[in-house]
mmCIF file of C-alpha atoms and ligand atoms in Angstrom:
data_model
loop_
_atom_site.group_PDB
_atom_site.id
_atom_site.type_symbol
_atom_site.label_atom_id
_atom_site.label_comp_id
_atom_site.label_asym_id
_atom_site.label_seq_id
_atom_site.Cartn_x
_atom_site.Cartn_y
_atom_site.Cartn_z
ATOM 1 C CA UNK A 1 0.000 0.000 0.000
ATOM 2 C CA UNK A 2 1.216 3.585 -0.830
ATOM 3 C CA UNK A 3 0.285 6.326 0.656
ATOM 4 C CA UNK A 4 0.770 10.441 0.286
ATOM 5 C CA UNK A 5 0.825 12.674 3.281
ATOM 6 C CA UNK A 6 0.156 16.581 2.672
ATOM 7 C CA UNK A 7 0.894 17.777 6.043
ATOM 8 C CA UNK A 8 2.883 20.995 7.033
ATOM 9 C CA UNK A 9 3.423 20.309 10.480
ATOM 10 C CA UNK A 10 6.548 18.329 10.817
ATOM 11 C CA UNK A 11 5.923 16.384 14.755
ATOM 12 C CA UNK A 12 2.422 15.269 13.797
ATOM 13 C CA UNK A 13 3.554 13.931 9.836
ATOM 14 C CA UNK A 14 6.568 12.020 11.516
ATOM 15 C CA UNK A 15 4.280 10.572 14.128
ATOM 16 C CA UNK A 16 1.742 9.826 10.708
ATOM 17 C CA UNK A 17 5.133 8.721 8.816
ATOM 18 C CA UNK A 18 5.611 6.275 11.994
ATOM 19 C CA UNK A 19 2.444 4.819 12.463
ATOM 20 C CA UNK A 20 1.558 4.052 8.535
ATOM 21 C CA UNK A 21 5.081 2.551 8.033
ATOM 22 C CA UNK A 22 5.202 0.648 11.003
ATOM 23 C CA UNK A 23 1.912 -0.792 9.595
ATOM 24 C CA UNK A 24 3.682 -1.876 6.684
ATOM 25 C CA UNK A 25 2.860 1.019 4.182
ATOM 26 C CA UNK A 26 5.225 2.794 1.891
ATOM 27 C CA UNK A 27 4.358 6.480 2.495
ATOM 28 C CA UNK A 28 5.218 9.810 0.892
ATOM 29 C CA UNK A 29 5.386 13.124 2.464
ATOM 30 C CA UNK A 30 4.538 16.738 1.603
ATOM 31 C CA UNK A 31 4.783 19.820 3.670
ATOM 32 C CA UNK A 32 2.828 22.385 1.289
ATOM 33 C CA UNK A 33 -0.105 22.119 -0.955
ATOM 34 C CA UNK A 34 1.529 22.952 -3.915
ATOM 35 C CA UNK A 35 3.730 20.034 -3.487
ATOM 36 C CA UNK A 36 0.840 17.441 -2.938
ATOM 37 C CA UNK A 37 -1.133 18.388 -5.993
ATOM 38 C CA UNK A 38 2.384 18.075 -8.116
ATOM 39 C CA UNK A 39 2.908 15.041 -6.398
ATOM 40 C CA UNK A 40 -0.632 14.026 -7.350
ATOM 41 C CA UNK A 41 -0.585 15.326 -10.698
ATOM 42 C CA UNK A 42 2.105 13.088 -11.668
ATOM 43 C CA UNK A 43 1.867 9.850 -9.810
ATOM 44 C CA UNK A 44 -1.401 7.426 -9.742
ATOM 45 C CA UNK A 45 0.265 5.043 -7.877
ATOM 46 C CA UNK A 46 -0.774 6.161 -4.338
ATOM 47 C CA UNK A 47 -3.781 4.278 -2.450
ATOM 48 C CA UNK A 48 -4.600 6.671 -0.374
ATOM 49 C CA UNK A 49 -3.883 10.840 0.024
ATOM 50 C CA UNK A 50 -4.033 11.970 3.937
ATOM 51 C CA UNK A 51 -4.452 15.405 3.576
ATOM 52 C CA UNK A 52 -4.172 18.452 6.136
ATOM 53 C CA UNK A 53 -6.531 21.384 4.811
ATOM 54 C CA UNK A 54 -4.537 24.043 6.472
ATOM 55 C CA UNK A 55 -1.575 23.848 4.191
ATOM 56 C CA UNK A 56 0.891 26.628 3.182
ATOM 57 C CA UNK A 57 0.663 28.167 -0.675
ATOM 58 C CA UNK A 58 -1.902 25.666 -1.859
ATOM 59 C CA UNK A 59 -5.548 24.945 0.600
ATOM 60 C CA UNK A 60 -6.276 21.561 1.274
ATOM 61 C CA UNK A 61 -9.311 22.101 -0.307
ATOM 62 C CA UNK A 62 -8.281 23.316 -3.365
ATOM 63 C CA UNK A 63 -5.639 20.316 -3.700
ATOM 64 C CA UNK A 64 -8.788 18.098 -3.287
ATOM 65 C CA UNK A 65 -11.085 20.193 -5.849
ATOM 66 C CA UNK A 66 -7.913 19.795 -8.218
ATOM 67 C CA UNK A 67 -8.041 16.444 -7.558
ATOM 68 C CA UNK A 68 -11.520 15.366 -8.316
ATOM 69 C CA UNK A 69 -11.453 17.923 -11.140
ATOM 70 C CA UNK A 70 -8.900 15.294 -12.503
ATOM 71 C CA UNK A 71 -11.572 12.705 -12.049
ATOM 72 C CA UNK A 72 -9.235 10.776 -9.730
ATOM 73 C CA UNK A 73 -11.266 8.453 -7.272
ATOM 74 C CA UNK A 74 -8.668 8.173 -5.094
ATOM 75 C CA UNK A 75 -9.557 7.753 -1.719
ATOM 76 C CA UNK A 76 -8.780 11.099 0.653
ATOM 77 C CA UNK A 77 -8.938 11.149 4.312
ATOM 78 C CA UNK A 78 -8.814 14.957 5.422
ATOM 79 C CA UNK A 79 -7.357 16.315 8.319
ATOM 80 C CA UNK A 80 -8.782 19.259 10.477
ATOM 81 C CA UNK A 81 -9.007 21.300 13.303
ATOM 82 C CA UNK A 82 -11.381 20.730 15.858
ATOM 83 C CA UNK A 83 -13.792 24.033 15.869
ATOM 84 C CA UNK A 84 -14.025 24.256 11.607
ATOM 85 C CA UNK A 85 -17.076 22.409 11.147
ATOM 86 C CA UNK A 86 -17.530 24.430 8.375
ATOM 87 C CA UNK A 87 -14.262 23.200 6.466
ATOM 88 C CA UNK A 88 -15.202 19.782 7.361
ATOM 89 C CA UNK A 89 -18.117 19.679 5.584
ATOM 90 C CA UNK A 90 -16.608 21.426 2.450
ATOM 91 C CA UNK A 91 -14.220 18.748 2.353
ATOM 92 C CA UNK A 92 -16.511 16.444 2.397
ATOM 93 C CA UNK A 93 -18.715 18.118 -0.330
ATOM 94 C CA UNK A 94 -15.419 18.368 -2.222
ATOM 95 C CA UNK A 95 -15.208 14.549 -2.294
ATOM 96 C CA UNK A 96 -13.261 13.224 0.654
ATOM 97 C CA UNK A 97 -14.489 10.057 2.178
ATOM 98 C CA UNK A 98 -13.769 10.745 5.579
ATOM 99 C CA UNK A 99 -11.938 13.382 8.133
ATOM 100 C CA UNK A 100 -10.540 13.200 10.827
ATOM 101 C CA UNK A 101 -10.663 16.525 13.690
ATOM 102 C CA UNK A 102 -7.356 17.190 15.238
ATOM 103 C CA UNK A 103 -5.951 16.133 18.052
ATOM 104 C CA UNK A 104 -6.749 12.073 17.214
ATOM 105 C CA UNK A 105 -5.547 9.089 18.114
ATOM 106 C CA UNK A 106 -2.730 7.044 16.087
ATOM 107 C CA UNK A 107 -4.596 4.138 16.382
ATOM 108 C CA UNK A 108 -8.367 5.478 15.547
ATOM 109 C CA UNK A 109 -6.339 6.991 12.048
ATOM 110 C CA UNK A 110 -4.963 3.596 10.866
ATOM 111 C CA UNK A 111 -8.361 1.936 11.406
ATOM 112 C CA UNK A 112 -9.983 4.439 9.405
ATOM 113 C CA UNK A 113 -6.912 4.007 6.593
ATOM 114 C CA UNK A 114 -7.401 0.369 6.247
ATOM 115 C CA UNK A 115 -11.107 1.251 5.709
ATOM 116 C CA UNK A 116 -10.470 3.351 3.530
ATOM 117 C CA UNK A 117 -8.164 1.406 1.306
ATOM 118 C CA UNK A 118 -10.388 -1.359 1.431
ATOM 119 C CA UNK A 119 -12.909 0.571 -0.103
ATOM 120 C CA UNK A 120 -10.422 1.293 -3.266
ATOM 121 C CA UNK A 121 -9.824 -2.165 -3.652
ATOM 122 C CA UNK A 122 -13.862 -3.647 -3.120
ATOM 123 C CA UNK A 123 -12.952 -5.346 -0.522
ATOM 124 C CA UNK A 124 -15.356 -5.310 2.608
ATOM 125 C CA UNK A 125 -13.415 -6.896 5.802
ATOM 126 C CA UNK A 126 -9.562 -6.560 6.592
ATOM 127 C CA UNK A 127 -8.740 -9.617 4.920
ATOM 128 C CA UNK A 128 -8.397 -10.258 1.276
ATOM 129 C CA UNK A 129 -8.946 -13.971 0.498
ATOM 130 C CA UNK A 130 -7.569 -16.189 -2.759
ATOM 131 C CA UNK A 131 -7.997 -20.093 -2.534
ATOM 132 C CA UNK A 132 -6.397 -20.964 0.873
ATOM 133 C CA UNK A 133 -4.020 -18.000 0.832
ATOM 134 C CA UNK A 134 -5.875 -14.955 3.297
ATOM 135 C CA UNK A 135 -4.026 -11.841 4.558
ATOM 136 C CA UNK A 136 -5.132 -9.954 7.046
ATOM 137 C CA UNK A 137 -4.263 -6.087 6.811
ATOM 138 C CA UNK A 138 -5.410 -5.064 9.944
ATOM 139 C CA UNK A 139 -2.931 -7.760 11.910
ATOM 140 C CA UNK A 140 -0.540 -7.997 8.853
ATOM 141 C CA UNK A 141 -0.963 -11.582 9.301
ATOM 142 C CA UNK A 142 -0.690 -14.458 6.136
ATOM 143 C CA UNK A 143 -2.199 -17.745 6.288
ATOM 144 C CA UNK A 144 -2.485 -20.599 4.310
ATOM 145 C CA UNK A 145 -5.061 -22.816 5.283
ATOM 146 C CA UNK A 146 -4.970 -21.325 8.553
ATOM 147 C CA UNK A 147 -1.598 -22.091 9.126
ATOM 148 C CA UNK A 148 0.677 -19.069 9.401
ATOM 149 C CA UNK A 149 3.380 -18.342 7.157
ATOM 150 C CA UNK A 150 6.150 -16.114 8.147
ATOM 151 C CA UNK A 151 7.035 -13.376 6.092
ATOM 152 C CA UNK A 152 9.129 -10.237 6.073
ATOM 153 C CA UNK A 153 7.883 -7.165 5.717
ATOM 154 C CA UNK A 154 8.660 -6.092 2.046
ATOM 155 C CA UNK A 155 7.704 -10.100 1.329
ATOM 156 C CA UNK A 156 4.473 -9.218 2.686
ATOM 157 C CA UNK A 157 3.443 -6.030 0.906
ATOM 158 C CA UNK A 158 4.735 -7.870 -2.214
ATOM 159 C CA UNK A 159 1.759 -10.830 -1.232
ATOM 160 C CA UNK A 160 -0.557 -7.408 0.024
ATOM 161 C CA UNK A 161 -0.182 -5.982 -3.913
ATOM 162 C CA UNK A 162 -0.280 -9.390 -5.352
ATOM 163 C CA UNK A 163 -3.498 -10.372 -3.884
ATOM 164 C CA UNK A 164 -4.976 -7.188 -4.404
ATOM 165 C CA UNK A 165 -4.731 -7.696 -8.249
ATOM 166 C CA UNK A 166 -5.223 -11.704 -7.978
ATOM 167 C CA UNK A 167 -5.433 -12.955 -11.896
ATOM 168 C CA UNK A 168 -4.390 -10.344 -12.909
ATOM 169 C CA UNK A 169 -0.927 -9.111 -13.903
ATOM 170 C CA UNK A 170 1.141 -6.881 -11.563
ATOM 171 C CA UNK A 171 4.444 -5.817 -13.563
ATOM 172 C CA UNK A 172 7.803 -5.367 -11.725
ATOM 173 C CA UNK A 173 7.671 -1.196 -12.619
ATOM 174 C CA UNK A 174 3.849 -1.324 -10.906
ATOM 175 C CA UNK A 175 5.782 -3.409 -7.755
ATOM 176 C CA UNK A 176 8.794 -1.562 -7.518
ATOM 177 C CA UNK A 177 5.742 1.906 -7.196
ATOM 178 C CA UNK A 178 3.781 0.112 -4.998
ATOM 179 C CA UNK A 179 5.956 -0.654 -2.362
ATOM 180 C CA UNK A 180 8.934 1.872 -2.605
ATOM 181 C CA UNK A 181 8.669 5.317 -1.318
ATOM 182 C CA UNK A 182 10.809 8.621 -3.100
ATOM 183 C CA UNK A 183 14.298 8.264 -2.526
ATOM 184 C CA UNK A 184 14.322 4.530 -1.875
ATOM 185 C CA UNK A 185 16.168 2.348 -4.192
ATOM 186 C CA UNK A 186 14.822 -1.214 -5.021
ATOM 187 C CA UNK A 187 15.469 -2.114 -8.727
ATOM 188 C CA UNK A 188 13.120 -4.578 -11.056
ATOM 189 C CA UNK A 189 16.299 -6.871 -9.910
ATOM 190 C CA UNK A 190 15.200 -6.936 -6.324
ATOM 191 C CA UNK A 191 11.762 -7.551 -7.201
ATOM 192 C CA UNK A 192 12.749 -10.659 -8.533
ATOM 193 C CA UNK A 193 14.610 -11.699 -5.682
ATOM 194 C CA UNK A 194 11.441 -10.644 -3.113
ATOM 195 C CA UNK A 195 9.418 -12.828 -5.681
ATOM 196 C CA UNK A 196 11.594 -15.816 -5.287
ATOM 197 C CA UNK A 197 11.866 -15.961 -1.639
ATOM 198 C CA UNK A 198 7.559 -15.302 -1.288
ATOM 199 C CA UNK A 199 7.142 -18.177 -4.069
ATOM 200 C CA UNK A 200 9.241 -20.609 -1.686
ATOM 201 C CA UNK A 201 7.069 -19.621 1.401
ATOM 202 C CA UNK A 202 3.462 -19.781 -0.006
ATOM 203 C CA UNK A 203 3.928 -22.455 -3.586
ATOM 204 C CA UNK A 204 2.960 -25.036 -1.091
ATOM 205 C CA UNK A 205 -0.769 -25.661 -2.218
ATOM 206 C CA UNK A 206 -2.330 -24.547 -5.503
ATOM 207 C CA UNK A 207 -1.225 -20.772 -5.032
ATOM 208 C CA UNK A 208 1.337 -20.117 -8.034
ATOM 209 C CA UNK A 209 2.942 -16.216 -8.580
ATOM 210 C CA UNK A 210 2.832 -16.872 -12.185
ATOM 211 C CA UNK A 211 5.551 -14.846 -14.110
ATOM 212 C CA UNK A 212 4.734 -13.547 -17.474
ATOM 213 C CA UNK A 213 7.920 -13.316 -19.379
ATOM 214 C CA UNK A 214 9.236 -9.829 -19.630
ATOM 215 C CA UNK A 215 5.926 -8.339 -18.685
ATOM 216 C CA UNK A 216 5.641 -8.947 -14.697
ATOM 217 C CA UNK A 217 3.663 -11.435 -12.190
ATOM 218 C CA UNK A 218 0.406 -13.060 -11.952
ATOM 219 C CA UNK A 219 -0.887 -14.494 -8.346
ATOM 220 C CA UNK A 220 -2.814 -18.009 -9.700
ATOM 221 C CA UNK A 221 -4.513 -20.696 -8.113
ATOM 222 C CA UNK A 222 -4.130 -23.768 -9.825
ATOM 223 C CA UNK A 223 -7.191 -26.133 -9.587
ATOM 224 C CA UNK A 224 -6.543 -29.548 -8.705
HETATM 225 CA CA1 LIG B 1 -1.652 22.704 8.791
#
């Protein structure tokens, strides 16, 4: 899962930055709103924008009307202060899916972002299912036939992207966006390596990651 954070103030976007990677996301961070809507302008890879409306040389709202102007669905959880009712509800009639009023707790806003992302993917509980293979986002848990399979944590937002697109091909670029943030440097050649060492912890029943020569990776399940 990717995420983009638009938030100018720097304690409460490293505790975000904390939280959300601890949680096993790859997340992004702005500190103005001109940045976020470049940011957004040229990537679709994020899964989710967390956005502060009170943000210097571009409002939050207007990053969000930008946004939806685009036609982008992407799903936006706003942030704002406590007495601006009034701001909430624009947001909201500006196309956010949900808000949260500041101060919150860490733990109420990474509920509400698996929620969220669930949404974007049509999923409707915290685990996404395929044959005997089920991963739980909320406890970042894998199982095959309810036997748990240990994984790291780049193995298992490799399984997380997989199984979000199951049957249907992922390629290594789409991977490498996915689950690398700016800056970070994991090549197409690492991808393959992550592949190899998630194939020899979950090939055990009729799951099969699939590759498709030159083009990328397919999560399968082969019927018996
Ligand atoms: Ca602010």
């Amino acid at each position: 899962m990717r995420i983009l954070i638009a938030e100018d103030d720097q304690v409460l976007a490293d505790g975000l930055l904390r939280a959300l990677r601890s949680s096993g996301a790859a997340v992004d961070h702005v500190a103005s709103g001109t940045e976020a809507d470049a940011a957004l302008r040229t990537s679709s890879q994020f899964d989710l924008l967390i956005l502060d409306l009170g943000l210097p040389r571009m409002h939050g709202l207007e990053v969000l009307r930008a946004l939806r102007g685009r036609g982008s669905a992407l799903p936006v959880l706003i942030l704002t202060a406590a007495d601006s009712v009034e701001e909430r509800v624009k947001g909201l009639d500006y196309g956010a899916d949900d808000y949260m009023a500041k101060p919150f707790s860490l733990q109420e806003l990474e509920a509400r972002v698996r929620a969220l992302t669930r949404r974007g993917t049509g999923a409707t509980s915290s685990s996404i299912r395929h044959g005997p293979l089920e991963y739980d986002q909320a406890g970042r848990v894998a199982t095959i036939d309810g036997r748990m399979v240990e994984l790291s944590a780049r193995e298992l937002g490799l399984l997380e992207v997989l199984l979000q697109r199951a049957g249907r091909l992922v390629s290594k670029d789409q991977l490498v966006e996915r689950l690398c943030e700016w800056g970070e440097e994991v090549s197409t050649n690492a991808i393959e390596v992550y592949i190899h060492r998630l194939r020899k912890k979950i090939e055990k029943g009729p799951i099969r990651i699939a590759t498709v020569r030159g083009l990328g990776y397919c999560l399968e399940k082969i019927n018996a």
